[in-house]
Tab-separated table of C-alpha atoms and ligand atoms in Angstrom:
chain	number	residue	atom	x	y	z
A	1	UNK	CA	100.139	79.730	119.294
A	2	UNK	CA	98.936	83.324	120.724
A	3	UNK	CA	98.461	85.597	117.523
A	4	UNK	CA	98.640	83.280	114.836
A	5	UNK	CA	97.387	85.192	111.967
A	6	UNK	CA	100.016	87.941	112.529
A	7	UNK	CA	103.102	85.818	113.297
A	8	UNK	CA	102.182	83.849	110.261
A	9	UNK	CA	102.082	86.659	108.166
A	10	UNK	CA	104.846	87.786	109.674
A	11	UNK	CA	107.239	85.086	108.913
A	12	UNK	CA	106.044	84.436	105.614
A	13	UNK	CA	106.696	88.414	104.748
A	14	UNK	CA	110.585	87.419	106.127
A	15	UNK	CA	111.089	84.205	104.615
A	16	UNK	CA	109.724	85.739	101.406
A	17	UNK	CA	112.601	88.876	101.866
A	18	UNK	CA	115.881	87.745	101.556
A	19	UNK	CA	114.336	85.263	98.295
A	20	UNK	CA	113.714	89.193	96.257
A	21	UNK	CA	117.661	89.239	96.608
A	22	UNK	CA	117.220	92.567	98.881
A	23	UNK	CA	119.147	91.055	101.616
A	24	UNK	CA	122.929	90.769	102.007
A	25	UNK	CA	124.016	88.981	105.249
A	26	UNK	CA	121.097	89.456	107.777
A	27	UNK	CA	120.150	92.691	107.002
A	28	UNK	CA	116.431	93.373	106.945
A	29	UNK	CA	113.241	92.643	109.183
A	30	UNK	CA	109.604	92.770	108.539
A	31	UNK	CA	106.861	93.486	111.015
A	32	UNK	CA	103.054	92.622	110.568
A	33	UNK	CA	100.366	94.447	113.040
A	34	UNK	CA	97.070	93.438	114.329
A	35	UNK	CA	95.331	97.222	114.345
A	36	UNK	CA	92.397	95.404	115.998
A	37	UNK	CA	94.335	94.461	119.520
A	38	UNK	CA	97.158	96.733	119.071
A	39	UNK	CA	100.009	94.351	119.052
A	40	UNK	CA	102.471	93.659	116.212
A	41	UNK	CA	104.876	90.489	114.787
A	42	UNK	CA	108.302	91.067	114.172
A	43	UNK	CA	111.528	89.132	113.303
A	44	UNK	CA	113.643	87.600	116.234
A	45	UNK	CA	117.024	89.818	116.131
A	46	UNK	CA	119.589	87.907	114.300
A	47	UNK	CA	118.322	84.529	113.556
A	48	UNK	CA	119.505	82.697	110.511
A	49	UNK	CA	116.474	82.919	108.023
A	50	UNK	CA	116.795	79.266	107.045
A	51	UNK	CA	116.264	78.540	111.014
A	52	UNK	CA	113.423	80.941	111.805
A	53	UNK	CA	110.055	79.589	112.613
A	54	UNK	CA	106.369	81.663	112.935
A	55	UNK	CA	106.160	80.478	116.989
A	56	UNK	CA	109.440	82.723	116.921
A	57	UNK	CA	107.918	85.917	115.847
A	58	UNK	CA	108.116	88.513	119.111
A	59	UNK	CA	104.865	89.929	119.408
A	60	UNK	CA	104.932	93.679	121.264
A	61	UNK	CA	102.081	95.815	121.787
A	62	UNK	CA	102.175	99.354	121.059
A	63	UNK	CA	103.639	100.703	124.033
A	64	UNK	CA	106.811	98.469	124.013
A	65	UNK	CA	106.034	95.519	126.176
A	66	UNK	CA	106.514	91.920	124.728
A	67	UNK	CA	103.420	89.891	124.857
A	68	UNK	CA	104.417	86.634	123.508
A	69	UNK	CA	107.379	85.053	121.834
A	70	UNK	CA	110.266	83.650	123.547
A	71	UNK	CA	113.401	85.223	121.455
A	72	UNK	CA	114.739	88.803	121.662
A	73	UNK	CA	112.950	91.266	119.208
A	74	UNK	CA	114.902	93.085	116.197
A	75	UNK	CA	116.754	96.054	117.782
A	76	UNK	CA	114.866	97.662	114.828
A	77	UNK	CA	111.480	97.108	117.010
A	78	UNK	CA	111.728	100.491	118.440
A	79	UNK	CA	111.374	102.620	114.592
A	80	UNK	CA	108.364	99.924	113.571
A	81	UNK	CA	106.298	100.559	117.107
A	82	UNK	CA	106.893	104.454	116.240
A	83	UNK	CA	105.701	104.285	112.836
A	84	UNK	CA	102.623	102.008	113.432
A	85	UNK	CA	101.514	104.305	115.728
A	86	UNK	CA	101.691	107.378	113.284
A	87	UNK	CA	100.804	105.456	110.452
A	88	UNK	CA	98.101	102.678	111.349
A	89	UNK	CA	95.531	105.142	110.866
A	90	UNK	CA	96.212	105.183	107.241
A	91	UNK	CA	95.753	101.785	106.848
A	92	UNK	CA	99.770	100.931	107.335
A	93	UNK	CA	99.929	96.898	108.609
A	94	UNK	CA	103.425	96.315	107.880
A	95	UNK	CA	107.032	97.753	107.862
A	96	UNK	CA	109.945	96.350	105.961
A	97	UNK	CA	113.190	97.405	106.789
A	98	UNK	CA	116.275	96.503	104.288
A	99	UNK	CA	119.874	98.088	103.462
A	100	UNK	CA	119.082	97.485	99.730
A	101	UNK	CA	122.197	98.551	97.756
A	102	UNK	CA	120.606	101.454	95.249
A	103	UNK	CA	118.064	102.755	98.441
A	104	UNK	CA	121.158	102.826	100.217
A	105	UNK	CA	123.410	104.622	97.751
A	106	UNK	CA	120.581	107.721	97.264
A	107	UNK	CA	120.346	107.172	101.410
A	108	UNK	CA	124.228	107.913	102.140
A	109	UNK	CA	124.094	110.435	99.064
A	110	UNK	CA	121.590	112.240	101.342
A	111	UNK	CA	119.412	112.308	98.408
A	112	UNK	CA	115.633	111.926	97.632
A	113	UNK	CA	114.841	109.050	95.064
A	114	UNK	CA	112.876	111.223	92.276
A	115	UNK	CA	110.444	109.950	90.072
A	116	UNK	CA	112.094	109.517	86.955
A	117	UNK	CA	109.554	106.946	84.785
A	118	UNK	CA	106.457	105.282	85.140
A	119	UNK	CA	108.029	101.785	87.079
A	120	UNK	CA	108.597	104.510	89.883
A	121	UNK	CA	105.102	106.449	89.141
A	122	UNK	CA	103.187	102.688	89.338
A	123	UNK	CA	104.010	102.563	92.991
A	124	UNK	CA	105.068	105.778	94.428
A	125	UNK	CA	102.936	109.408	94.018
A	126	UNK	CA	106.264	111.313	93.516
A	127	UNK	CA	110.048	111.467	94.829
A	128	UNK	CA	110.555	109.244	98.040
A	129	UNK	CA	111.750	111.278	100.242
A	130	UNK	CA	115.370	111.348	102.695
A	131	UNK	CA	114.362	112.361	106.294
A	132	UNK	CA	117.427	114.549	108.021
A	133	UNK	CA	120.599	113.206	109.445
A	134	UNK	CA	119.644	112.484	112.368
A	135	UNK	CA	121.721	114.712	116.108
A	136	UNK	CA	124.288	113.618	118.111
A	137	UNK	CA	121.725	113.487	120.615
A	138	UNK	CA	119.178	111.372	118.866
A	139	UNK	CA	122.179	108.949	117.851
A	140	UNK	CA	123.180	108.452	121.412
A	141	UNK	CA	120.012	108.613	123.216
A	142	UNK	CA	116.781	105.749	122.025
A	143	UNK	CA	118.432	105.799	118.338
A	144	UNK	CA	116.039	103.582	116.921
A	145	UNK	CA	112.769	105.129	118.064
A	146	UNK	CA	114.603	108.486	117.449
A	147	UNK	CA	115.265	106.915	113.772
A	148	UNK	CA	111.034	106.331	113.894
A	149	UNK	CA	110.700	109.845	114.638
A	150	UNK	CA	112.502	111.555	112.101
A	151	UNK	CA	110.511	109.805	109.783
A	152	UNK	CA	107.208	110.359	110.453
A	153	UNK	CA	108.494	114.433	110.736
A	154	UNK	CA	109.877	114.333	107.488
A	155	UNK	CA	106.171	112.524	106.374
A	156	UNK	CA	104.333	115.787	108.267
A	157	UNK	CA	100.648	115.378	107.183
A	158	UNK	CA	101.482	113.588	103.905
A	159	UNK	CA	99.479	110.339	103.510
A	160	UNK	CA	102.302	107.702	103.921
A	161	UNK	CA	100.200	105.265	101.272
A	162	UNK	CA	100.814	107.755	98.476
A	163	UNK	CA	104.656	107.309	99.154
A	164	UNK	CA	104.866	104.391	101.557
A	165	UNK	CA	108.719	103.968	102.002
A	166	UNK	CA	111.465	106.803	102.786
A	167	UNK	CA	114.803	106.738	102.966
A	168	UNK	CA	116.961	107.314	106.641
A	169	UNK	CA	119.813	109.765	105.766
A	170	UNK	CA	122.956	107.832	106.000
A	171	UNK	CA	121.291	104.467	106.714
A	172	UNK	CA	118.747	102.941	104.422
A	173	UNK	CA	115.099	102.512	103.612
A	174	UNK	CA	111.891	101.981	105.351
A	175	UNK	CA	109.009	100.804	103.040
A	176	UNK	CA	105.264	100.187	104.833
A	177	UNK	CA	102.186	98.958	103.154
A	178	UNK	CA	98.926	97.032	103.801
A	179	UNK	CA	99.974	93.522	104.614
A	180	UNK	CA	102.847	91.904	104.877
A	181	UNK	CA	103.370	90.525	101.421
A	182	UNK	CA	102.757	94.144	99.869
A	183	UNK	CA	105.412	95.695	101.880
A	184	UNK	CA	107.710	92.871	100.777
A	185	UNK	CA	106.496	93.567	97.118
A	186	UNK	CA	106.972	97.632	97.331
A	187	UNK	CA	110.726	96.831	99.213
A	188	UNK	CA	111.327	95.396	95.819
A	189	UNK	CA	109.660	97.946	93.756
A	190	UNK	CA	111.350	100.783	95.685
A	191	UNK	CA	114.942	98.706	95.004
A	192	UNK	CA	113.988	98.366	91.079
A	193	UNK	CA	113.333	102.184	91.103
A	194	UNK	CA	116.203	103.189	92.528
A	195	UNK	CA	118.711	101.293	90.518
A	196	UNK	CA	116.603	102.469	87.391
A	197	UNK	CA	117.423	106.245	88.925
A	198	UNK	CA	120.775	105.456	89.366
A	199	UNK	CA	121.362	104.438	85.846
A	200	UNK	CA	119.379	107.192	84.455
A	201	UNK	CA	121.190	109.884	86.987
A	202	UNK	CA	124.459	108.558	85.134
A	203	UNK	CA	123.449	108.725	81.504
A	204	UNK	CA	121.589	111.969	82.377
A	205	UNK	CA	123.240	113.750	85.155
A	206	UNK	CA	120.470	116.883	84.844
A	207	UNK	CA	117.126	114.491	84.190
A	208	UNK	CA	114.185	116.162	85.422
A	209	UNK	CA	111.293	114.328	87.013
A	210	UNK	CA	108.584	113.100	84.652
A	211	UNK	CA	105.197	115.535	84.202
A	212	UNK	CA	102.593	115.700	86.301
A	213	UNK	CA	100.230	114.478	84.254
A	214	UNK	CA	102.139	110.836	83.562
A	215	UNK	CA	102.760	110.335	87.100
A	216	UNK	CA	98.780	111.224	88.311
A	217	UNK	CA	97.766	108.659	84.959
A	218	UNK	CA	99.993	106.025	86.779
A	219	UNK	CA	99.507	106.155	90.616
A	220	UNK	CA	96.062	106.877	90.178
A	221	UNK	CA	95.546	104.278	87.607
A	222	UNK	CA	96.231	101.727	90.151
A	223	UNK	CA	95.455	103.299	93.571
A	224	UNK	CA	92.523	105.087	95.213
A	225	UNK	CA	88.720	105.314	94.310
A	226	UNK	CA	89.493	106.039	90.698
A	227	UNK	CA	91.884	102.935	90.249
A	228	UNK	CA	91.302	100.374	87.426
A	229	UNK	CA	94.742	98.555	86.637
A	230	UNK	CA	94.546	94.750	87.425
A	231	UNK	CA	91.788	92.519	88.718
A	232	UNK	CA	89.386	93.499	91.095
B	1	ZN	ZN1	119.278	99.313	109.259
C-alpha cells in the first residue's frame, strides 16, 4: 500500500471518531498529512465507518490531485488541503472535522466559545474563535475551499497551535493538531468545553472569561518550552 504510515494513521484517527460519541449519522472526517512529500490521507466521502478500511484512505497532494486511493475523497477535502497549506508550517498534521452538538450550537449562535474554566484553558490559549458567515459568492462558487479560507483569515498571524480548532459561522467546527490521534483527542476536548460553556452561559448569562493569569498557568503548564504537566 502507497503511503502507509499516513493512511494508517488516518483511519485509525476515523475509526477512533465516531467511538468519542462526536458523530451523529456520518458526520465528520479526519485527515492525516505527510509534511515530508506533501500529500495527505483523508476519509472516503460517505462510507459506513464499520466498512471503511486504511487501503481506502484517498491520498491528495497539496495542489488537489489524487495520488492514490481508489474511492471518492470527502467533499470536505477542499477546506483540509487549504488549511494544511496555511498551517503545516506550524507543525499542523491533522484536521478533524465534526458537527458536534455544543460546537455547533455556539457555531449557528455566531458566537466565539470563551474560555470560561481551566478544562477549556488546559487545551485552548483563550476563546476559540467563529470565522464570518461566509458571501453568497463564496457559498456558490468552491464553497469548501472558500470555507478553508475564511478560516485561516479569521486565524491572521495567530499561531493556530495556541487555539487549534475554530468554529465555521453557521456550520460547525474545525479542530487541527499534531497527529492524528491528538486532533481526535482536542475534537473531544473542544466538545467537553463547549457544553461546559453552555451550561455555565445558562446559570450565568453575564460570566466573564477567567483571568489572565489562570489561563497562562494552564496552557502554558502543558504546552511550549516552559511545559511540565504529564510525562515526558
Ligand atoms: Zn460540515
Amino acid at each position: 500500500m502507497e503511503h502507509r504510515a499516513i493512511r494508517e494513521e488516518c483511519f485509525e484517527a476515523n475509526l477512533a471518531l465516531p467511538k468519542t460519541g462526536l458523530v451523529d449519522l456520518t458526520f465528520g472526517n479526519v485527515s492525516v498529512l505527510d509534511e515530508n512529500v506533501g500529500v495527505f490521507a483523508i476519509k472516503p466521502s460517505g462510507v459506513d465507518y464499520a466498512a471503511l478500511r486504511a487501503e481506502d484512505m484517498v491520498v491528495v497532494d497539496l495542489n488537489g490531485n489524487v495520488v492514490a486511493g481508489k474511492l471518492r475523497y470527502s467533499s470536505d477535502t477542499p477546506t483540509h488541503r487549504r488549511l494544511f497549506l496555511a498551517f503545516a508550517e506550524y507543525g499542523v498534521r491533522s484536521v478533524v472535522h465534526t458537527h458536534s452538538r455544543c460546537a455547533v450550537a455556539f457555531a449557528q449562535a455566531g458566537r466565539e466559545i470563551p474560555c470560561l474554566g481551566t478544562t477549556h484553558a488546559d487545551h485552548f490559549y483563550g476563546s476559540v474563535p467563529v470565522t464570518r458567515k461566509m458571501t453568497d459568492a463564496e457559498i456558490n462558487g468552491q464553497y469548501e475551499w472558500e470555507t478553508g479560507n475564511v478560516i485561516v483569515e479569521r486565524f491572521g498571524g495567530m499561531n493556530p497551535l495556541d487555539v487549534p480548532a475554530v468554529l465555521v459561522n453557521d456550520h460547525g467546527p474545525f479542530v487541527w493538531n499534531v497527529s492524528g490521534g491528538k486532533a481526535v483527542e482536542y475534537a473531544l476536548a473542544l466538545e467537553v468545553a463547549a457544553d461546559m460553556a453552555l451550561k455555565t452561559l445558562a446559570l450565568s448569562p453575564g460570566q466573564a472569561a477567567v483571568d489572565e493569569t489562570l489561563l497562562d498557568k494552564h496552557f502554558l503548564r502543558k504546552h511550549g518550552k516552559n511545559a511540565y504537566y504529564g510525562q515526558t
